[in-house]
XYZ file of C-alpha atoms in Angstrom:
629
model
C 0.000 0.000 0.000
C 1.063 3.643 -0.305
C 1.007 6.599 2.015
C -1.411 9.216 0.647
C -0.220 12.026 2.958
C 0.448 15.307 1.133
C 3.960 15.391 -0.215
C 4.626 11.961 1.197
C 5.262 10.293 -2.142
C 4.949 6.548 -2.588
C 6.159 5.040 0.663
C 5.558 1.711 2.363
C 2.521 1.665 4.595
C 3.301 0.825 8.194
C 0.611 -0.703 10.408
C -0.393 1.376 13.395
C 1.055 0.563 16.845
C 3.995 -1.247 15.292
C 6.540 -1.627 18.125
C 9.359 -2.196 15.660
C 8.679 1.133 13.967
C 8.542 2.840 17.352
C 12.042 1.544 18.075
C 13.254 2.668 14.645
C 11.850 6.155 15.134
C 13.202 6.437 18.668
C 16.643 5.303 17.518
C 16.576 7.775 14.650
C 15.698 10.639 16.973
C 18.588 9.745 19.277
C 20.917 9.416 16.291
C 19.903 12.821 14.923
C 20.433 14.454 18.305
C 23.864 12.863 18.644
C 24.828 13.742 15.069
C 23.864 17.378 15.603
C 25.948 17.600 18.774
C 28.902 15.865 17.110
C 28.781 18.258 14.169
C 28.748 21.258 16.500
C 31.664 19.927 18.529
C 33.759 19.371 15.394
C 33.085 22.705 13.722
C 32.651 25.262 16.534
C 35.353 27.811 17.282
C 35.154 28.706 20.976
C 36.768 26.570 23.702
C 33.549 26.646 25.737
C 31.626 24.919 22.934
C 34.303 22.901 21.134
C 36.391 21.727 24.082
C 34.264 22.102 27.225
C 31.121 20.876 25.385
C 28.810 23.211 27.282
C 25.976 22.877 24.763
C 22.935 20.687 24.117
C 20.745 19.634 21.201
C 17.135 18.538 21.273
C 14.417 17.263 18.943
C 10.823 18.468 19.380
C 7.577 17.731 17.538
C 5.193 20.290 16.040
C 3.307 20.310 19.349
C 6.545 21.621 20.942
C 7.075 18.419 22.912
C 10.633 17.268 23.579
C 11.074 13.822 22.046
C 14.624 12.947 23.029
C 15.641 12.191 26.567
C 19.417 11.872 26.744
C 19.843 15.463 27.877
C 17.871 18.575 28.732
C 17.376 21.284 26.115
C 15.815 24.707 25.678
C 12.204 25.249 24.529
C 10.563 25.855 21.156
C 7.658 27.746 22.769
C 9.143 31.254 22.393
C 9.791 30.739 18.674
C 6.289 29.373 18.000
C 4.828 32.205 20.089
C 6.399 34.913 17.923
C 6.445 33.104 14.563
C 3.323 31.058 13.723
C 4.185 27.679 12.235
C 2.310 28.434 9.011
C 4.702 31.332 8.312
C 7.837 29.169 8.527
C 9.666 28.014 5.401
C 12.427 25.469 4.653
C 15.840 26.977 5.350
C 14.575 29.233 8.139
C 16.663 29.397 11.327
C 15.430 31.177 14.429
C 17.600 32.614 17.193
C 17.108 33.947 20.725
C 18.902 34.381 24.026
C 16.556 36.751 25.889
C 16.020 35.192 29.316
C 12.651 36.797 29.975
C 11.275 36.125 26.479
C 12.441 32.486 26.336
C 9.495 31.032 28.340
C 12.017 29.796 30.921
C 14.156 27.849 28.450
C 17.199 30.161 28.589
C 18.747 30.955 31.950
C 21.400 33.543 31.134
C 22.436 35.599 28.128
C 25.562 33.594 27.119
C 23.233 30.663 26.310
C 22.444 31.250 22.633
C 19.676 29.156 21.076
C 19.057 28.273 17.424
C 15.899 26.505 16.223
C 15.238 24.946 12.811
C 11.801 23.714 11.680
C 11.461 20.352 9.921
C 9.108 20.156 6.929
C 7.092 17.397 5.296
C 4.494 18.031 2.649
C 5.037 21.764 2.970
C 4.114 21.838 6.680
C 6.163 22.045 9.865
C 6.280 18.600 11.486
C 9.134 18.946 14.023
C 12.009 21.107 15.244
C 15.723 20.625 15.795
C 17.250 22.942 18.360
C 20.655 23.618 19.900
C 21.756 25.965 22.622
C 25.048 26.451 24.328
C 27.146 28.664 26.563
C 29.242 30.970 24.389
C 32.375 32.788 25.430
C 31.107 36.356 25.236
C 27.952 38.221 24.199
C 28.959 41.638 25.542
C 28.148 43.137 28.916
C 30.202 44.635 31.695
C 32.967 42.015 31.936
C 34.683 39.507 29.634
C 32.615 36.352 29.512
C 29.285 38.190 29.974
C 28.833 37.003 33.550
C 29.418 40.024 35.803
C 29.254 38.642 39.331
C 28.111 41.980 40.790
C 25.477 42.799 38.167
C 22.320 44.511 39.404
C 20.513 44.534 36.057
C 20.168 42.346 32.965
C 21.407 45.321 30.957
C 24.874 44.795 32.455
C 25.008 41.156 31.350
C 25.188 41.453 27.584
C 23.193 41.717 24.385
C 19.566 40.534 24.712
C 18.003 39.163 21.527
C 14.331 38.138 21.476
C 13.308 35.435 18.978
C 14.329 36.566 15.489
C 14.710 34.918 12.094
C 18.474 34.547 11.729
C 18.282 32.723 8.381
C 15.427 33.313 5.952
C 14.942 30.426 3.482
C 18.654 29.670 3.600
C 19.859 33.283 3.470
C 21.636 34.588 6.562
C 20.545 37.811 8.212
C 23.924 39.523 7.922
C 22.737 42.648 9.752
C 21.706 40.673 12.831
C 24.963 38.698 12.782
C 26.939 41.949 12.496
C 25.153 43.381 15.533
C 25.847 40.278 17.635
C 29.504 39.943 16.688
C 30.056 43.683 17.163
C 28.860 43.325 20.764
C 31.156 40.371 21.496
C 34.754 40.531 22.704
C 35.347 37.284 20.768
C 33.604 38.035 17.457
C 35.366 35.388 15.364
C 34.531 32.626 17.844
C 30.939 33.779 18.141
C 30.461 33.876 14.370
C 32.046 30.452 13.983
C 29.939 28.931 16.745
C 26.685 30.300 15.338
C 27.552 29.043 11.871
C 28.347 25.607 13.318
C 25.106 25.446 15.284
C 22.886 26.671 12.447
C 24.471 24.294 9.946
C 24.255 21.345 12.334
C 20.574 21.972 13.067
C 19.797 22.327 9.345
C 21.529 18.998 8.790
C 19.474 17.466 11.613
C 16.291 18.843 10.047
C 17.169 17.122 6.764
C 17.710 13.841 8.594
C 14.318 14.100 10.275
C 12.705 15.020 6.983
C 14.041 11.766 5.556
C 12.354 9.873 8.398
C 8.975 11.404 7.551
C 9.481 10.741 3.848
C 10.312 7.108 4.505
C 7.437 6.208 6.823
C 4.829 8.916 6.361
C 3.697 11.632 8.703
C 0.796 9.802 10.356
C 2.845 6.807 11.442
C 5.865 8.835 12.555
C 3.699 11.150 14.663
C 1.963 8.133 16.142
C 5.402 6.861 17.130
C 6.129 10.213 18.761
C 2.987 9.759 20.868
C 4.044 6.227 21.787
C 7.549 7.321 22.830
C 6.197 10.058 25.093
C 3.436 7.855 26.509
C 5.957 5.122 27.327
C 7.947 7.574 29.451
C 4.797 8.714 31.280
C 3.788 5.146 32.064
C 7.308 4.080 33.093
C 7.734 6.978 35.528
C 4.296 6.422 37.049
C 4.624 2.649 37.323
C 8.297 2.223 38.242
C 9.223 5.405 40.109
C 6.234 7.174 41.592
C 4.902 3.851 42.906
C 7.893 3.831 45.297
C 6.724 7.032 47.019
C 4.250 7.165 49.894
C 1.363 9.578 49.569
C 1.900 12.688 51.652
C 3.553 16.095 51.809
C 7.288 16.562 52.271
C 9.110 19.876 52.693
C 12.758 20.758 52.359
C 14.899 23.716 51.418
C 18.466 24.624 50.616
C 20.287 27.855 49.973
C 22.449 29.935 47.734
C 24.977 31.708 49.920
C 25.690 35.003 48.149
C 24.457 37.036 45.204
C 27.486 39.215 44.469
C 25.856 42.379 45.820
C 24.670 41.854 49.381
C 26.833 40.254 52.083
C 26.579 36.443 52.189
C 23.286 35.164 53.628
C 20.831 32.332 53.150
C 18.852 32.705 49.911
C 16.281 29.929 50.341
C 14.805 27.695 47.679
C 11.974 25.725 49.258
C 10.079 22.782 47.801
C 6.839 21.412 49.187
C 6.346 18.070 47.467
C 2.854 16.573 47.584
C 2.410 12.995 46.393
C -1.005 11.586 45.487
C -0.448 8.538 43.297
C -4.166 8.154 42.535
C -4.464 11.679 41.099
C -4.242 12.455 37.404
C -1.224 14.642 38.245
C 0.466 12.667 41.041
C 3.228 15.157 41.955
C 2.775 18.777 42.978
C 5.940 20.836 43.480
C 5.227 24.092 45.276
C 7.978 26.701 45.575
C 6.193 28.835 48.178
C 8.720 29.921 50.792
C 11.454 30.667 48.257
C 13.326 33.877 49.083
C 12.691 37.225 47.378
C 14.599 37.885 44.191
C 18.209 38.817 44.805
C 19.812 42.119 43.909
C 22.629 40.193 42.244
C 22.590 37.711 39.351
C 21.423 34.466 41.027
C 17.781 34.716 39.917
C 16.160 32.227 37.522
C 13.063 33.068 35.479
C 11.353 29.702 35.878
C 7.672 30.575 36.118
C 6.884 30.654 32.405
C 4.955 28.138 30.246
C 3.612 26.487 33.436
C 7.172 25.745 34.501
C 7.632 23.204 31.701
C 11.417 23.721 31.570
C 11.786 23.096 35.295
C 9.592 19.986 35.079
C 12.029 18.411 32.634
C 15.025 19.831 34.521
C 13.977 18.294 37.845
C 12.522 14.994 36.613
C 15.906 13.179 36.333
C 16.110 13.255 40.152
C 13.179 10.822 40.197
C 15.254 8.217 38.385
C 17.065 7.536 41.661
C 13.902 5.682 42.711
C 14.482 2.994 40.058
C 15.088 -0.583 41.147
C 18.687 -0.552 39.907
C 21.187 2.039 38.685
C 21.155 0.300 35.323
C 17.400 0.765 35.014
C 17.709 4.400 36.075
C 20.153 5.020 33.220
C 17.679 3.542 30.734
C 14.811 5.873 31.624
C 14.435 8.766 29.215
C 13.367 12.237 30.381
C 11.298 13.578 27.512
C 7.949 15.392 27.415
C 6.389 12.317 28.985
C 7.318 13.562 32.455
C 5.353 16.805 32.043
C 1.804 15.415 32.665
C 2.983 13.897 35.957
C 4.054 17.173 37.594
C 2.261 20.355 38.544
C 4.383 23.396 39.365
C 3.106 26.037 41.775
C 5.043 29.269 41.917
C 4.882 32.092 44.454
C 3.982 35.610 43.413
C 6.321 37.593 41.186
C 9.485 38.861 42.821
C 11.209 35.703 44.142
C 14.394 33.898 43.117
C 12.293 31.746 40.767
C 9.852 34.462 39.687
C 12.096 37.502 39.150
C 10.828 40.686 37.557
C 12.665 42.027 34.516
C 15.372 43.342 34.430
C 16.632 41.365 37.445
C 20.066 39.888 36.579
C 20.345 36.129 36.018
C 23.854 35.239 34.826
C 24.650 33.112 37.928
C 21.233 31.424 37.988
C 23.039 28.072 38.161
C 23.288 28.668 41.919
C 19.495 28.357 42.078
C 18.486 25.787 39.471
C 21.253 23.375 40.434
C 20.330 23.777 44.066
C 16.740 22.848 43.162
C 17.941 19.390 42.095
C 19.263 18.882 45.602
C 16.175 20.381 47.233
C 13.910 17.912 45.446
C 16.317 15.100 46.312
C 16.168 16.165 49.975
C 12.373 16.116 49.988
C 12.432 12.669 48.369
C 14.988 11.496 50.926
C 12.535 12.403 53.677
C 9.797 10.504 51.827
C 11.890 7.366 51.302
C 13.791 7.082 54.560
C 17.037 8.248 53.003
C 17.030 6.211 49.798
C 18.292 9.146 47.738
C 21.809 10.367 46.970
C 23.444 13.056 49.055
C 24.002 16.470 47.503
C 25.982 16.706 44.279
C 28.507 19.135 42.870
C 27.422 22.427 41.413
C 28.696 24.312 38.374
C 31.328 26.954 38.783
C 33.036 29.019 36.094
C 36.655 29.997 36.603
C 39.177 31.525 34.251
C 41.529 34.351 33.402
C 41.513 37.189 30.902
C 44.315 39.422 29.743
C 46.573 40.109 26.754
C 49.471 38.267 25.167
C 51.430 38.686 21.951
C 48.333 37.722 19.940
C 46.098 40.300 21.624
C 43.277 40.046 24.184
C 42.301 36.553 25.334
C 39.657 34.935 27.523
C 40.074 31.537 29.167
C 36.819 30.372 30.752
C 36.395 26.877 32.179
C 33.561 24.907 33.736
C 35.019 22.654 36.410
C 32.981 19.846 37.906
C 33.083 18.351 41.378
C 32.017 15.285 43.332
C 28.570 13.716 43.238
C 26.821 12.545 46.377
C 27.224 9.173 48.008
C 24.365 6.750 47.316
C 22.726 4.011 49.339
C 24.561 1.415 47.243
C 27.840 3.122 46.255
C 30.247 6.017 46.714
C 29.737 9.210 44.748
C 31.587 9.779 41.494
C 34.692 11.970 41.358
C 34.904 15.165 39.273
C 31.491 14.816 37.670
C 30.286 17.549 35.321
C 26.580 17.917 35.979
C 26.038 19.304 32.457
C 25.977 16.071 30.393
C 29.092 15.478 28.283
C 30.781 18.649 29.541
C 34.420 18.478 30.545
C 37.384 20.498 31.711
C 39.654 22.225 29.192
C 42.454 19.826 28.136
C 45.776 20.847 29.679
C 47.682 20.595 26.398
C 45.201 22.855 24.630
C 45.189 25.395 27.473
C 48.972 25.681 27.619
C 49.261 25.992 23.836
C 46.621 28.720 23.566
C 47.037 30.862 26.691
C 50.027 32.197 28.700
C 49.794 29.771 31.608
C 51.057 26.410 32.850
C 48.853 23.809 34.520
C 51.146 22.473 37.234
C 48.644 20.062 38.730
C 45.272 18.629 37.787
C 44.110 15.934 40.172
C 41.664 15.022 42.905
C 41.130 17.251 45.933
C 42.059 14.970 48.831
C 39.451 14.713 51.625
C 36.937 16.804 49.650
C 34.314 14.048 49.466
C 31.828 14.000 52.343
C 32.599 11.189 54.827
C 30.010 8.447 54.866
C 29.352 4.747 54.817
C 29.346 5.565 51.116
C 31.752 8.455 50.584
C 30.963 11.532 48.518
C 32.846 11.959 45.260
C 35.932 14.160 45.146
C 36.356 17.515 43.437
C 39.226 18.837 41.341
C 42.502 20.262 42.640
C 43.915 22.414 39.845
C 46.953 24.666 40.038
C 47.698 27.194 37.304
C 50.920 29.212 37.126
C 50.506 32.486 35.250
C 53.182 33.394 32.702
C 51.897 36.955 32.208
C 49.984 39.445 34.295
C 46.244 38.854 33.937
C 42.939 38.935 35.800
C 41.250 35.962 37.454
C 37.481 35.451 37.440
C 35.194 33.103 39.338
C 31.450 32.515 39.381
C 31.183 29.900 42.100
C 28.770 28.878 44.809
C 29.301 26.449 47.687
C 32.294 28.445 48.880
C 30.722 28.735 52.355
C 27.959 26.154 52.395
C 28.774 22.542 51.583
C 27.140 19.748 49.649
C 25.023 18.182 52.382
C 25.240 14.614 53.604
C 22.189 12.431 54.189
C 21.097 9.540 56.406
C 24.049 10.067 58.735
C 26.532 11.040 56.024
C 28.614 14.168 56.452
C 28.888 17.219 54.225
C 31.607 17.518 51.600
C 34.297 20.190 51.470
C 33.286 23.536 49.893
C 34.823 25.332 46.926
C 38.145 27.061 47.507
C 40.303 29.299 45.312
C 43.486 31.114 46.301
C 46.332 33.008 44.663
C 49.684 32.103 46.238
C 47.762 31.034 49.343
C 45.608 34.175 49.652
C 42.004 32.981 49.567
C 39.490 34.685 47.257
C 35.727 34.880 47.376
C 33.659 32.662 45.107
C 32.395 35.625 43.070
C 35.267 37.548 41.445
C 35.330 39.445 38.129
C 38.852 40.778 37.721
C 41.209 39.891 40.574
C 44.735 40.812 39.412
C 47.226 37.945 39.168
C 50.886 38.541 38.449
C 53.226 36.534 36.260
C 54.662 33.689 38.335
C 51.761 33.490 40.761
C 49.850 30.226 41.181
C 46.063 30.096 41.151
C 44.794 27.029 43.005
C 41.197 25.914 42.501
C 39.642 23.143 44.622
C 36.086 22.278 43.694
C 33.340 20.865 45.875
C 33.120 17.323 47.128
C 29.787 15.518 47.173
C 27.991 14.783 50.423
C 28.362 11.437 52.149
C 25.618 8.816 52.568
C 25.286 6.888 55.821
C 27.297 7.061 59.026
C 31.038 7.213 58.210
C 31.774 5.180 61.329
C 29.999 2.300 59.575
C 32.326 2.343 56.562
C 34.446 -0.789 56.421
C 37.979 0.042 57.637
C 39.413 -1.817 54.641
C 37.590 0.565 52.285
C 38.957 3.556 54.198
C 42.435 2.068 53.866
C 41.886 1.703 50.121
C 40.919 5.391 49.963
C 44.102 6.344 51.802
C 46.248 4.247 49.461
C 44.451 5.782 46.447
C 45.103 9.317 47.706
C 41.420 10.140 48.138
C 41.468 10.329 51.946
C 44.418 11.468 54.066
C 45.699 9.574 57.091
C 44.337 12.370 59.262
C 40.982 12.251 57.474
C 40.790 8.506 58.015
C 41.260 9.045 61.747
C 39.134 12.142 62.287
C 36.276 11.447 59.858
C 36.092 7.648 59.849
C 37.695 6.655 63.133
C 40.216 4.489 61.307
C 43.794 4.402 62.606
C 46.413 3.668 59.964
C 49.807 2.143 60.705
C 51.659 2.643 57.473
C 49.477 1.104 54.761
C 47.590 -1.149 57.174
C 44.660 -0.612 59.547
C 45.313 -0.879 63.282
C 42.172 -2.874 64.006
C 42.338 -2.628 67.799
C 43.006 1.113 67.880
C 40.271 1.653 65.286
C 37.677 -0.184 67.385
C 38.562 1.883 70.456
C 38.537 5.174 68.554
C 35.196 4.459 66.868
C 33.572 3.586 70.168
C 34.796 6.863 71.664
C 33.686 8.924 68.656
C 30.181 7.415 68.746
C 29.837 8.242 72.400
C 31.070 11.820 71.965
C 29.051 12.532 68.849
C 25.725 10.913 69.642
C 23.282 9.926 66.889
C 24.278 11.111 63.420
C 21.878 13.725 61.971
C 19.710 12.782 59.019
C 20.997 15.852 57.107
C 24.420 17.398 57.668
C 24.909 20.842 56.139
C 28.535 21.266 57.184
C 30.364 23.929 59.208
C 29.473 26.793 56.867
C 25.761 26.700 57.650
C 26.048 28.031 61.238
C 28.008 31.010 59.900
C 24.998 32.189 57.881
C 22.159 30.896 60.058
C 22.998 32.725 63.261
C 24.616 29.686 64.847
C 22.007 27.010 64.117
C 23.500 23.689 63.018
C 20.391 22.654 61.094
C 17.242 24.121 59.547
C 13.753 23.462 60.885
C 12.870 21.632 57.663
C 15.664 19.123 58.375
C 13.451 17.485 60.976
C 11.687 14.393 59.637
C 8.659 15.451 61.685
C 8.410 18.892 60.067
C 4.980 19.472 58.549
C 3.764 22.607 56.775
C 0.445 24.345 57.062
C -1.757 24.311 53.989
C -0.111 27.500 52.749
C 3.371 26.004 52.956
C 4.375 27.869 56.117
C 5.726 25.895 59.104
C 3.525 24.709 61.909
């Protein structure tokens, strides 16, 4: 039989609900997404895109639903809002980076987004999209992330959704405006060309899929892929949760303007497995919007970006880690979650032009806040807190002119009920540190050490993962920059586990704050960066002494850390079993019961001396309005 769909040509007819075709379509979508990202990585110009891989691709259908689940992506909603689908033509490419006009899909101005419609039979049937963190889009400081910004106007060039290519012809005027505003115009132009070309290639690949199988059957497969995710999350994950209401909160520690204090992000999680929408996430109790750039505009499009951003946390409820890795996070998670936002004017509902360039402090913290609420619901069967993103780097001039080195360094993930955390994880999927050889060849610096930060992982029965310890010797005078959180507060431990070590940066031993735009560094000075360790899971005094000894031999835990944190006495490379038993008995008696959450020594500094928050209590219950009893 033939497919009579307009423009479909003579194609084989595929029976409806064909599971083999569903697998073919799903595999093709994943292949297109991967091919787009590979093409960008091979053709981009800037180190942040090409080498650090701080970018994502996504495939969406004409109903603006995200079909692929390997990674998060931006949203098509702002493009469809401003450009009706019937006005789009083959070869069109749309562009935007405006945080407040992105429907919550773009968090800060360096994230530039390109969107390409896919056509079949003369109609839009899907979209291919890519967005990534670019080196510079203007603003007050190199890198477009001024840590002390009080307004979005200080952060760089804001571009609402525009048509960057019209039927294959580039909008040279728009490109000239963007590159003129960038301190790295050649890199910006090269990156945009790479991203547009890669998405156009991906659109052609998807068009071939529609031509081969016909629009009706391919779209039916889209529905099946999304429905399978909805059913899997409801059946395999949400079934593990008890009905009830669970409240937790965590904090950003500084906003670059006011003195350090607790900027709260609170989640009230209500579970009703029998309801059509079984999860309600209420952000009432979140702090007012900050003067500085840690705000995130999340309350747009019913919070659809945050639904897909937070849903991966639920995968920790899977029966096995292997099954968790198999579960896709596509649009299928959206019907399961209702978002409730407080009134305008909070960290998650900022009012334009509140600055947002360091919004990672908030949205990454939300992953941990939801994990904390789920830990209370499951008796601790969730990982401890994970690393957060921080941007470090230097800018200056050498013989080739001005330069900007910006790097995203990862840290340790949290210990889990079945295993230690992972070391030096980059929470942005596929992102990585800048290769040492590339850095030394391109910029006037030497990387004298790149290794693990000893003792940074939170002590626990299952230890938190370790952060980086990186030491950079400057060969010329320059300026150091840092956009980093967790420099006071730590990644919390859970179920008796202890907090990890916070972020630290110093120049020749003189410690700097986490938010720095242009600290002068002289030729010959050494910048040392130690990133966060993940929180520990379970009482560290229950960790097998042999495993502690292995950590000492591997250089992950010091001899002193083994004694003080784990109660393990080392004699050379061996454990002194008798002394260890005596020490552990004394430590248990002195310490008392281990707390369910441990926020680390930085929390009392900002809380007025309290060692824990009221929401840390497993008996804490909110009133109906989310306020404490």
